[in-house]
mmCIF file of C-alpha atoms and ligand atoms in Angstrom:
data_model
loop_
_atom_site.group_PDB
_atom_site.id
_atom_site.type_symbol
_atom_site.label_atom_id
_atom_site.label_comp_id
_atom_site.label_asym_id
_atom_site.label_seq_id
_atom_site.Cartn_x
_atom_site.Cartn_y
_atom_site.Cartn_z
ATOM 1 C CA UNK M 12 10.813 -1.918 48.153
ATOM 2 C CA UNK M 13 13.084 0.671 49.432
ATOM 3 C CA UNK M 14 13.941 2.567 46.694
ATOM 4 C CA UNK M 15 12.508 6.714 46.901
ATOM 5 C CA UNK M 16 13.333 8.453 43.517
ATOM 6 C CA UNK M 17 12.125 11.921 42.436
ATOM 7 C CA UNK M 18 11.325 11.921 38.715
ATOM 8 C CA UNK M 19 8.740 13.449 35.947
ATOM 9 C CA UNK M 20 5.532 12.696 34.946
ATOM 10 C CA UNK M 21 2.767 14.369 32.736
ATOM 11 C CA UNK M 22 -0.082 14.545 35.393
ATOM 12 C CA UNK M 23 -3.487 15.353 34.797
ATOM 13 C CA UNK M 24 -5.332 17.207 37.444
ATOM 14 C CA UNK M 25 -9.418 18.052 37.376
ATOM 15 C CA UNK M 26 -9.928 21.760 38.062
ATOM 16 C CA UNK M 27 -13.780 22.715 37.961
ATOM 17 C CA UNK M 28 -14.872 20.268 35.655
ATOM 18 C CA UNK M 29 -11.960 20.781 33.527
ATOM 19 C CA UNK M 30 -9.032 18.377 33.117
ATOM 20 C CA UNK M 31 -5.453 20.081 32.747
ATOM 21 C CA UNK M 32 -2.414 18.191 32.296
ATOM 22 C CA UNK M 33 1.261 18.996 33.295
ATOM 23 C CA UNK M 34 4.968 18.291 33.576
ATOM 24 C CA UNK M 35 5.185 17.795 37.483
ATOM 25 C CA UNK M 36 7.804 16.281 40.577
ATOM 26 C CA UNK M 37 6.707 13.098 41.884
ATOM 27 C CA UNK M 38 8.132 10.756 44.028
ATOM 28 C CA UNK M 39 8.716 6.336 43.826
ATOM 29 C CA UNK M 40 7.202 6.566 47.427
ATOM 30 C CA UNK M 41 3.886 7.594 46.276
ATOM 31 C CA UNK M 42 3.756 4.935 43.331
ATOM 32 C CA UNK M 43 1.566 1.926 44.232
ATOM 33 C CA UNK M 44 2.608 -1.081 45.882
ATOM 34 C CA UNK M 45 3.436 -3.487 43.396
ATOM 35 C CA UNK M 46 5.983 -6.046 42.769
ATOM 36 C CA UNK M 47 8.212 -4.427 40.026
ATOM 37 C CA UNK M 48 9.606 -0.536 39.744
ATOM 38 C CA UNK M 49 10.350 0.194 35.994
ATOM 39 C CA UNK M 50 12.439 3.273 34.602
ATOM 40 C CA UNK M 51 10.239 4.273 31.606
ATOM 41 C CA UNK M 52 12.441 5.732 28.838
ATOM 42 C CA UNK M 53 9.729 5.396 26.199
ATOM 43 C CA UNK M 54 5.840 5.362 26.123
ATOM 44 C CA UNK M 55 3.513 6.171 23.193
ATOM 45 C CA UNK M 56 -0.003 7.687 22.577
ATOM 46 C CA UNK M 57 -3.015 5.792 21.969
ATOM 47 C CA UNK M 58 -6.491 6.858 21.800
ATOM 48 C CA UNK M 59 -7.488 5.541 25.201
ATOM 49 C CA UNK M 60 -4.467 8.217 26.519
ATOM 50 C CA UNK M 61 -6.718 10.937 24.944
ATOM 51 C CA UNK M 62 -9.551 9.806 27.106
ATOM 52 C CA UNK M 63 -7.887 9.537 30.139
ATOM 53 C CA UNK M 64 -6.610 13.018 29.830
ATOM 54 C CA UNK M 65 -9.714 14.266 28.992
ATOM 55 C CA UNK M 66 -11.362 13.150 32.001
ATOM 56 C CA UNK M 67 -13.222 10.316 30.694
ATOM 57 C CA UNK M 68 -14.433 8.224 33.737
ATOM 58 C CA UNK M 69 -14.753 4.588 31.914
ATOM 59 C CA UNK M 70 -11.071 5.051 31.424
ATOM 60 C CA UNK M 71 -10.012 7.028 34.688
ATOM 61 C CA UNK M 72 -11.949 7.677 37.805
ATOM 62 C CA UNK M 73 -9.769 9.477 40.010
ATOM 63 C CA UNK M 74 -7.383 12.797 39.531
ATOM 64 C CA UNK M 75 -4.748 13.704 39.870
ATOM 65 C CA UNK M 76 -3.818 10.730 37.319
ATOM 66 C CA UNK M 77 -0.584 9.955 35.008
ATOM 67 C CA UNK M 78 -1.792 8.662 31.797
ATOM 68 C CA UNK M 79 0.234 6.639 29.164
ATOM 69 C CA UNK M 80 -1.369 2.985 28.626
ATOM 70 C CA UNK M 81 2.195 2.091 27.440
ATOM 71 C CA UNK M 82 5.744 1.772 28.585
ATOM 72 C CA UNK M 83 9.236 0.312 27.808
ATOM 73 C CA UNK M 84 12.223 0.616 30.113
ATOM 74 C CA UNK M 85 14.477 -0.979 32.599
ATOM 75 C CA UNK M 86 13.234 -2.768 35.578
ATOM 76 C CA UNK M 87 15.056 -0.994 38.618
ATOM 77 C CA UNK M 88 14.133 -2.924 41.738
ATOM 78 C CA UNK M 89 11.610 -6.317 41.838
ATOM 79 C CA UNK M 90 10.293 -8.449 44.118
ATOM 80 C CA UNK M 91 10.332 -11.380 41.932
ATOM 81 C CA UNK M 92 13.037 -13.597 40.884
ATOM 82 C CA UNK M 93 11.795 -13.454 37.081
ATOM 83 C CA UNK M 94 12.648 -9.670 36.756
ATOM 84 C CA UNK M 95 16.112 -8.415 38.231
ATOM 85 C CA UNK M 96 17.489 -5.393 37.997
ATOM 86 C CA UNK M 97 18.231 -4.148 34.152
ATOM 87 C CA UNK M 98 15.959 -6.138 32.743
ATOM 88 C CA UNK M 99 14.421 -4.338 29.893
ATOM 89 C CA UNK M 100 10.477 -4.794 29.569
ATOM 90 C CA UNK M 101 7.674 -4.184 27.926
ATOM 91 C CA UNK M 102 4.186 -2.857 29.929
ATOM 92 C CA UNK M 103 1.106 -2.570 28.147
ATOM 93 C CA UNK M 104 -2.767 -3.107 29.348
ATOM 94 C CA UNK M 105 -4.418 -4.014 32.359
ATOM 95 C CA UNK M 106 -4.846 -1.154 34.172
ATOM 96 C CA UNK M 107 -1.615 0.724 33.375
ATOM 97 C CA UNK M 108 -2.716 4.377 32.809
ATOM 98 C CA UNK M 109 -5.976 3.978 33.411
ATOM 99 C CA UNK M 110 -6.254 3.770 37.410
ATOM 100 C CA UNK M 111 -2.747 2.630 37.714
ATOM 101 C CA UNK M 112 -0.076 5.641 37.419
ATOM 102 C CA UNK M 113 1.304 4.965 33.597
ATOM 103 C CA UNK M 114 4.044 5.375 31.104
ATOM 104 C CA UNK M 115 3.697 9.416 30.977
ATOM 105 C CA UNK M 116 5.819 9.113 34.114
ATOM 106 C CA UNK M 117 9.289 8.392 34.276
ATOM 107 C CA UNK M 118 8.744 5.503 36.370
ATOM 108 C CA UNK M 119 6.014 2.989 37.132
ATOM 109 C CA UNK M 120 5.358 0.378 39.849
ATOM 110 C CA UNK M 121 3.424 -2.396 38.357
ATOM 111 C CA UNK M 122 2.548 -6.325 39.011
ATOM 112 C CA UNK M 123 4.596 -9.064 37.409
ATOM 113 C CA UNK M 124 2.241 -10.235 35.621
ATOM 114 C CA UNK M 125 2.195 -7.043 33.337
ATOM 115 C CA UNK M 126 5.950 -6.998 32.447
ATOM 116 C CA UNK M 127 7.026 -8.503 29.300
ATOM 117 C CA UNK M 128 10.790 -9.034 28.783
ATOM 118 C CA UNK M 129 12.150 -7.412 25.515
ATOM 119 C CA UNK M 130 12.304 -9.171 22.830
ATOM 120 C CA UNK M 131 16.067 -10.503 21.998
ATOM 121 C CA UNK M 132 16.668 -8.027 19.144
ATOM 122 C CA UNK M 133 14.219 -4.702 20.502
ATOM 123 C CA UNK M 134 14.858 -1.266 21.524
ATOM 124 C CA UNK M 135 12.657 0.301 23.988
ATOM 125 C CA UNK M 136 12.183 2.720 21.525
ATOM 126 C CA UNK M 137 10.926 0.572 18.798
ATOM 127 C CA UNK M 138 8.600 -1.541 21.029
ATOM 128 C CA UNK M 139 6.775 2.023 21.324
ATOM 129 C CA UNK M 140 6.384 2.814 17.918
ATOM 130 C CA UNK M 141 4.153 -0.438 18.116
ATOM 131 C CA UNK M 142 2.750 -0.302 21.777
ATOM 132 C CA UNK M 143 -0.758 -1.036 22.081
ATOM 133 C CA UNK M 144 -1.424 -0.039 19.010
ATOM 134 C CA UNK M 145 0.549 -2.372 17.243
ATOM 135 C CA UNK M 146 -0.229 -5.336 19.469
ATOM 136 C CA UNK M 147 -4.022 -4.522 18.493
ATOM 137 C CA UNK M 148 -3.524 -4.736 14.954
ATOM 138 C CA UNK M 149 -1.595 -8.017 15.190
ATOM 139 C CA UNK M 150 -4.269 -9.481 17.295
ATOM 140 C CA UNK M 151 -6.787 -8.277 14.634
ATOM 141 C CA UNK M 152 -4.477 -10.102 11.855
ATOM 142 C CA UNK M 153 -3.534 -12.636 13.909
ATOM 143 C CA UNK M 154 -7.179 -13.650 14.670
ATOM 144 C CA UNK M 155 -8.266 -13.014 10.820
ATOM 145 C CA UNK M 156 -5.521 -15.284 9.832
ATOM 146 C CA UNK M 157 -6.982 -18.261 12.402
ATOM 147 C CA UNK M 158 -10.136 -17.873 10.601
ATOM 148 C CA UNK M 159 -8.538 -18.901 7.140
ATOM 149 C CA UNK M 160 -7.917 -15.432 5.644
ATOM 150 C CA UNK M 161 -5.890 -15.982 2.794
ATOM 151 C CA UNK M 162 -4.610 -13.043 0.329
ATOM 152 C CA UNK M 163 -6.113 -15.068 -3.031
ATOM 153 C CA UNK M 164 -9.537 -14.778 -1.356
ATOM 154 C CA UNK M 165 -9.751 -11.165 -2.368
ATOM 155 C CA UNK M 166 -9.427 -7.445 -1.058
ATOM 156 C CA UNK M 167 -9.096 -6.348 3.015
ATOM 157 C CA UNK M 168 -10.467 -3.128 4.398
ATOM 158 C CA UNK M 169 -9.435 -1.320 7.053
ATOM 159 C CA UNK M 170 -11.157 1.379 8.665
ATOM 160 C CA UNK M 171 -9.362 4.674 10.723
ATOM 161 C CA UNK M 172 -6.862 3.661 8.039
ATOM 162 C CA UNK M 173 -4.387 6.383 9.086
ATOM 163 C CA UNK M 174 -4.833 6.516 13.051
ATOM 164 C CA UNK M 175 -2.298 4.641 15.497
ATOM 165 C CA UNK M 176 -3.992 1.078 15.179
ATOM 166 C CA UNK M 177 -5.180 1.378 11.453
ATOM 167 C CA UNK M 178 -1.855 2.243 9.663
ATOM 168 C CA UNK M 179 -0.247 -0.755 11.834
ATOM 169 C CA UNK M 180 -3.133 -2.938 10.316
ATOM 170 C CA UNK M 181 -2.727 -1.488 6.651
ATOM 171 C CA UNK M 182 1.517 -2.049 6.850
ATOM 172 C CA UNK M 183 1.024 -5.870 8.297
ATOM 173 C CA UNK M 184 -1.769 -6.876 6.080
ATOM 174 C CA UNK M 185 0.098 -5.821 3.128
ATOM 175 C CA UNK M 186 3.604 -7.386 4.287
ATOM 176 C CA UNK M 187 1.749 -10.827 4.387
ATOM 177 C CA UNK M 188 0.757 -10.291 1.086
ATOM 178 C CA UNK M 189 -3.081 -8.976 1.152
ATOM 179 C CA UNK M 190 -4.307 -6.394 -1.215
ATOM 180 C CA UNK M 191 -5.293 -3.821 1.647
ATOM 181 C CA UNK M 192 -8.024 -1.065 0.779
ATOM 182 C CA UNK M 193 -7.132 1.867 3.481
ATOM 183 C CA UNK M 194 -10.192 3.460 4.510
ATOM 184 C CA UNK M 195 -9.686 7.051 5.543
ATOM 185 C CA UNK M 196 -11.220 10.300 6.331
ATOM 186 C CA UNK M 197 -7.795 11.886 5.682
ATOM 187 C CA UNK M 198 -7.161 13.019 2.036
ATOM 188 C CA UNK M 199 -3.976 14.395 2.630
ATOM 189 C CA UNK M 200 -2.692 10.892 4.384
ATOM 190 C CA UNK M 201 -3.393 8.860 0.897
ATOM 191 C CA UNK M 202 0.457 9.053 -0.020
ATOM 192 C CA UNK M 203 1.718 7.843 3.351
ATOM 193 C CA UNK M 204 -1.164 5.262 3.471
ATOM 194 C CA UNK M 205 0.327 3.945 -0.049
ATOM 195 C CA UNK M 206 3.759 4.057 1.324
ATOM 196 C CA UNK M 207 2.698 1.586 3.954
ATOM 197 C CA UNK M 208 1.379 -0.704 1.445
ATOM 198 C CA UNK M 209 -1.967 0.120 0.691
ATOM 199 C CA UNK M 210 -3.476 -1.030 -2.877
ATOM 200 C CA UNK M 211 -5.982 1.297 -2.414
ATOM 201 C CA UNK M 212 -7.178 4.207 -0.455
ATOM 202 C CA UNK M 213 -10.883 5.073 -0.295
ATOM 203 C CA UNK M 214 -12.315 7.956 1.508
ATOM 204 C CA UNK M 215 -14.355 7.558 4.659
ATOM 205 C CA UNK M 216 -17.760 8.575 3.041
ATOM 206 C CA UNK M 217 -17.263 5.122 0.995
ATOM 207 C CA UNK M 218 -18.969 3.757 4.310
ATOM 208 C CA UNK M 219 -21.763 6.587 4.568
ATOM 209 C CA UNK M 220 -25.194 4.910 5.709
ATOM 210 C CA UNK M 221 -27.020 3.095 2.348
ATOM 211 C CA UNK M 222 -30.603 2.400 2.849
ATOM 212 C CA UNK M 223 -30.045 -1.256 1.220
ATOM 213 C CA UNK M 224 -29.693 -4.203 3.852
ATOM 214 C CA UNK M 225 -26.895 -6.196 1.811
ATOM 215 C CA UNK M 226 -24.494 -4.285 -0.661
ATOM 216 C CA UNK M 227 -22.272 -6.065 -3.315
ATOM 217 C CA UNK M 228 -19.235 -7.926 -1.408
ATOM 218 C CA UNK M 229 -16.300 -6.399 -1.941
ATOM 219 C CA UNK M 230 -14.025 -7.505 0.705
ATOM 220 C CA UNK M 231 -12.736 -11.209 2.024
ATOM 221 C CA UNK M 232 -11.999 -9.675 5.478
ATOM 222 C CA UNK M 233 -11.122 -6.447 7.396
ATOM 223 C CA UNK M 234 -9.696 -4.392 10.253
ATOM 224 C CA UNK M 235 -12.156 -2.201 11.668
ATOM 225 C CA UNK M 236 -10.983 0.389 14.293
ATOM 226 C CA UNK M 237 -13.889 2.762 14.401
ATOM 227 C CA UNK M 238 -17.134 1.101 14.986
ATOM 228 C CA UNK M 239 -20.313 2.610 15.162
ATOM 229 C CA UNK M 240 -21.994 3.078 11.320
ATOM 230 C CA UNK M 241 -19.042 2.677 9.375
ATOM 231 C CA UNK M 242 -18.884 -0.878 10.926
ATOM 232 C CA UNK M 243 -22.605 -1.412 10.440
ATOM 233 C CA UNK M 244 -22.079 -0.646 6.799
ATOM 234 C CA UNK M 245 -18.438 -2.716 6.280
ATOM 235 C CA UNK M 246 -20.317 -5.809 7.340
ATOM 236 C CA UNK M 247 -22.519 -5.344 4.298
ATOM 237 C CA UNK M 248 -19.699 -5.349 2.209
ATOM 238 C CA UNK M 249 -18.042 -8.659 3.293
ATOM 239 C CA UNK M 250 -17.623 -11.997 0.936
ATOM 240 C CA UNK M 251 -19.609 -15.168 2.011
ATOM 241 C CA UNK M 252 -17.776 -16.518 5.105
ATOM 242 C CA UNK M 253 -15.328 -13.300 5.893
ATOM 243 C CA UNK M 254 -14.563 -12.226 8.533
ATOM 244 C CA UNK M 255 -14.518 -8.432 10.422
ATOM 245 C CA UNK M 256 -11.722 -7.810 13.351
ATOM 246 C CA UNK M 257 -13.285 -5.035 15.743
ATOM 247 C CA UNK M 258 -11.307 -3.408 18.130
ATOM 248 C CA UNK M 259 -12.488 0.216 18.068
ATOM 249 C CA UNK M 260 -15.287 3.008 18.919
ATOM 250 C CA UNK M 261 -14.055 6.610 17.880
ATOM 251 C CA UNK M 262 -17.340 6.656 15.733
ATOM 252 C CA UNK M 263 -19.377 5.634 18.734
ATOM 253 C CA UNK M 264 -19.744 2.466 20.590
ATOM 254 C CA UNK M 265 -23.447 1.357 19.664
ATOM 255 C CA UNK M 266 -23.592 -1.019 16.560
ATOM 256 C CA UNK M 267 -26.828 -1.026 14.477
ATOM 257 C CA UNK M 268 -26.833 -3.705 12.093
ATOM 258 C CA UNK M 269 -29.309 -6.210 10.882
ATOM 259 C CA UNK M 270 -28.382 -10.056 10.991
ATOM 260 C CA UNK M 271 -28.369 -10.556 7.284
ATOM 261 C CA UNK M 272 -24.547 -10.477 7.011
ATOM 262 C CA UNK M 273 -24.205 -13.038 9.367
ATOM 263 C CA UNK M 274 -27.440 -15.224 8.161
ATOM 264 C CA UNK M 275 -26.739 -14.749 4.290
ATOM 265 C CA UNK M 276 -23.328 -14.706 3.924
ATOM 266 C CA UNK M 277 -22.127 -16.126 7.282
ATOM 267 C CA UNK M 278 -19.835 -13.414 8.031
ATOM 268 C CA UNK M 279 -17.820 -13.318 11.165
ATOM 269 C CA UNK M 280 -17.262 -10.388 13.843
ATOM 270 C CA UNK M 281 -14.565 -11.115 15.752
ATOM 271 C CA UNK M 282 -13.704 -9.061 19.118
ATOM 272 C CA UNK M 283 -10.278 -8.011 20.043
ATOM 273 C CA UNK M 284 -9.179 -7.103 23.387
ATOM 274 C CA UNK M 285 -5.637 -6.030 24.014
ATOM 275 C CA UNK M 286 -6.178 -5.541 27.941
ATOM 276 C CA UNK M 287 -7.090 -8.023 29.620
ATOM 277 C CA UNK M 288 -5.955 -10.932 27.524
ATOM 278 C CA UNK M 289 -3.333 -13.587 28.895
ATOM 279 C CA UNK M 290 0.122 -11.963 28.785
ATOM 280 C CA UNK M 291 1.192 -15.347 26.753
ATOM 281 C CA UNK M 292 -0.778 -14.217 24.083
ATOM 282 C CA UNK M 293 0.478 -11.000 24.340
ATOM 283 C CA UNK M 294 3.870 -12.215 24.029
ATOM 284 C CA UNK M 295 3.028 -14.194 20.904
ATOM 285 C CA UNK M 296 1.881 -10.985 19.289
ATOM 286 C CA UNK M 297 5.054 -9.228 20.288
ATOM 287 C CA UNK M 298 7.523 -11.870 19.122
ATOM 288 C CA UNK M 299 5.852 -11.813 15.454
ATOM 289 C CA UNK M 300 6.285 -7.863 15.290
ATOM 290 C CA UNK M 301 9.652 -8.027 16.196
ATOM 291 C CA UNK M 302 10.477 -10.700 13.785
ATOM 292 C CA UNK M 303 8.516 -11.706 10.587
ATOM 293 C CA UNK M 304 5.662 -9.196 11.206
ATOM 294 C CA UNK M 305 7.995 -5.930 11.513
ATOM 295 C CA UNK M 306 6.293 -2.880 9.932
ATOM 296 C CA UNK M 307 9.253 -1.154 8.660
ATOM 297 C CA UNK M 308 7.933 1.789 7.352
ATOM 298 C CA UNK M 309 6.083 2.786 10.614
ATOM 299 C CA UNK M 310 9.228 2.181 12.112
ATOM 300 C CA UNK M 311 10.688 4.885 10.010
ATOM 301 C CA UNK M 312 7.860 7.333 10.177
ATOM 302 C CA UNK M 313 7.294 7.296 13.745
ATOM 303 C CA UNK M 314 7.373 10.847 15.328
ATOM 304 C CA UNK M 315 8.932 11.661 18.613
ATOM 305 C CA UNK M 316 7.604 13.837 21.094
ATOM 306 C CA UNK M 317 8.620 14.964 24.621
ATOM 307 C CA UNK M 318 6.023 15.391 27.475
ATOM 308 C CA UNK M 319 5.608 19.274 26.622
ATOM 309 C CA UNK M 320 3.772 18.578 23.527
ATOM 310 C CA UNK M 321 1.739 15.638 24.902
ATOM 311 C CA UNK M 322 -1.531 18.135 25.486
ATOM 312 C CA UNK M 323 -1.543 18.684 21.784
ATOM 313 C CA UNK M 324 -0.841 15.500 20.639
ATOM 314 C CA UNK M 325 -3.580 14.126 22.772
ATOM 315 C CA UNK M 326 -6.521 17.020 21.494
ATOM 316 C CA UNK M 327 -5.359 15.866 17.746
ATOM 317 C CA UNK M 328 -6.395 12.377 18.639
ATOM 318 C CA UNK M 329 -9.464 13.238 20.237
ATOM 319 C CA UNK M 330 -10.619 15.476 17.077
ATOM 320 C CA UNK M 331 -9.445 12.434 14.766
ATOM 321 C CA UNK M 332 -6.847 14.231 13.400
ATOM 322 C CA UNK M 333 -4.209 12.214 14.598
ATOM 323 C CA UNK M 334 -2.221 9.706 12.050
ATOM 324 C CA UNK M 335 0.353 7.088 12.438
ATOM 325 C CA UNK M 336 2.612 6.585 15.660
ATOM 326 C CA UNK M 337 3.510 9.083 18.154
ATOM 327 C CA UNK M 338 6.399 8.103 20.680
ATOM 328 C CA UNK M 339 6.717 9.948 23.814
ATOM 329 C CA UNK M 340 10.302 10.189 24.861
ATOM 330 C CA UNK M 341 11.396 10.930 28.526
ATOM 331 C CA UNK M 342 14.281 12.604 29.582
ATOM 332 C CA UNK M 343 15.878 15.751 28.669
HETATM 333 N N1 LIG P 140 -9.853 -3.232 21.478
HETATM 334 C C1 LIG P 140 -8.354 -3.055 22.127
HETATM 335 O O1 LIG P 140 -7.981 -3.480 22.798
HETATM 336 C C2 LIG P 140 -7.841 -1.929 21.834
HETATM 337 C C3 LIG P 140 -6.381 -1.163 21.725
HETATM 338 C C4 LIG P 140 -6.280 -0.466 20.661
HETATM 339 C C5 LIG P 140 -7.025 0.417 20.487
HETATM 340 N N2 LIG P 140 -8.466 0.434 20.507
HETATM 341 C C6 LIG P 140 -9.449 1.484 19.815
HETATM 342 O O2 LIG P 140 -9.280 1.429 18.474
HETATM 343 C C7 LIG P 140 -9.579 2.746 18.171
HETATM 344 C C8 LIG P 140 -8.244 3.216 17.009
HETATM 345 O O3 LIG P 140 -7.591 3.631 18.366
HETATM 346 P P1 LIG P 140 -6.367 4.539 17.686
HETATM 347 O O4 LIG P 140 -5.264 4.444 18.618
HETATM 348 O O5 LIG P 140 -5.760 3.947 16.493
HETATM 349 O O6 LIG P 140 -6.694 5.901 17.261
HETATM 350 P P2 LIG P 140 -6.534 7.189 16.374
HETATM 351 O O7 LIG P 140 -5.256 7.017 16.087
HETATM 352 O O8 LIG P 140 -7.185 8.380 16.530
HETATM 353 O O9 LIG P 140 -7.098 6.460 15.061
HETATM 354 C C9 LIG P 140 -8.606 6.370 15.205
HETATM 355 C C10 LIG P 140 -8.919 6.654 13.320
HETATM 356 O O10 LIG P 140 -9.759 6.567 13.071
HETATM 357 C C11 LIG P 140 -10.832 7.402 12.204
HETATM 358 N N3 LIG P 140 -11.452 8.365 13.014
HETATM 359 C C12 LIG P 140 -11.558 9.208 13.748
HETATM 360 N N4 LIG P 140 -13.029 9.802 14.273
HETATM 361 C C13 LIG P 140 -13.477 8.702 13.582
HETATM 362 C C14 LIG P 140 -14.901 9.215 13.247
HETATM 363 N N5 LIG P 140 -15.828 9.875 13.656
HETATM 364 N N6 LIG P 140 -15.481 8.264 11.983
HETATM 365 C C15 LIG P 140 -15.048 7.329 11.096
HETATM 366 N N7 LIG P 140 -13.898 7.216 11.567
HETATM 367 C C16 LIG P 140 -13.208 8.121 12.240
HETATM 368 C C17 LIG P 140 -9.350 8.294 11.841
HETATM 369 O O11 LIG P 140 -8.804 7.707 10.849
HETATM 370 P P3 LIG P 140 -8.796 8.447 9.267
HETATM 371 O O12 LIG P 140 -9.163 9.645 9.196
HETATM 372 O O13 LIG P 140 -7.307 7.365 8.478
HETATM 373 O O14 LIG P 140 -10.171 7.850 9.143
HETATM 374 C C18 LIG P 140 -8.262 8.446 13.341
HETATM 375 O O15 LIG P 140 -7.003 8.501 13.074
HETATM 376 C C19 LIG P 140 -9.971 3.497 19.349
HETATM 377 O O16 LIG P 140 -11.317 3.359 19.347
HETATM 378 C C20 LIG P 140 -9.218 2.812 20.489
HETATM 379 O O17 LIG P 140 -10.169 3.095 21.952
HETATM 380 C C21 LIG P 140 -8.978 -0.940 21.064
#
């Protein structure tokens, strides 16, 4: 591939143990030698980007680095016949934005196996309103449905409900007819969560540690985006045979639980990975999100930022203060 193009990227440098991001000029010659060069028009913000930008070595080993686990744009050049120049694509997950320069740059060069053709009726901006957060919420809901979860079985809970994954999970479940209880630490997001379709909004302290080993069943199922102690508590409230889709760790990666929810109520804890799963599984969820699973309120309320606002927006994620979907627009 012979293109040599100068472009802007928001790159993070390590300086004396501190991690500082700034917009700088780069050249496509310095991108990894992969099959598809993509001009990125939109990216989006996810908790993992905040981890990468703050020097979390479990996400990004080497700096300087361009984060951005999501990208949408147009193929500029390709070594693979399936992706001709001009083809709109979505790229999320795998190593993008971790140790491969990501969507916070105006260009990425990635393996063809990471690229999904843009669904017919979608634009790059819409795709990035969903991004990895939407894909993950969709995967959680798809797995709960596969386990037989139905609206008539009772309420479903979403933790971290105002966050990127949580807010889309809330709207998607409500759109599918579920009675959603949004569990959130942000009292000021109550109205927004109701506008997404939450039937009830309860404070995060509803999942504060209880001494009791089991609690009165309250939820037929749940999407958990936080992990840690809240997840251990949530499991005590799940109805017999119910399931919890577990995808996040903002409250901690440890899970200290008894086996009681599993052996007394047959509760299922479902793991969700949006990163390494086969492309076909991602494609199935993208197709639904671009059709019957569209989350119109999320699409309407997503916030746009430019690269200069990345620093403060990413810091808000680390403090648990971010809400809804934040889309990064490249250009100007
Ligand atoms: N498995 C996967 O493939 C996958 C994919 C995407 C994301 N994730 C993970 O999912 C999680 C959520 O990601 P996101 O992008 O949605 O992040 P996010 O926008 O920051 O949302 C997380 C939400 O969790 C709540 N929260 C924050 N700190 C908390 C704490 N200490 N205890 C309890 N709740 C807390 C907050 O919502 P409230 O104020 O409303 O409570 C926050 O908005 C992250 O851990 C991320 O790494 C995993």
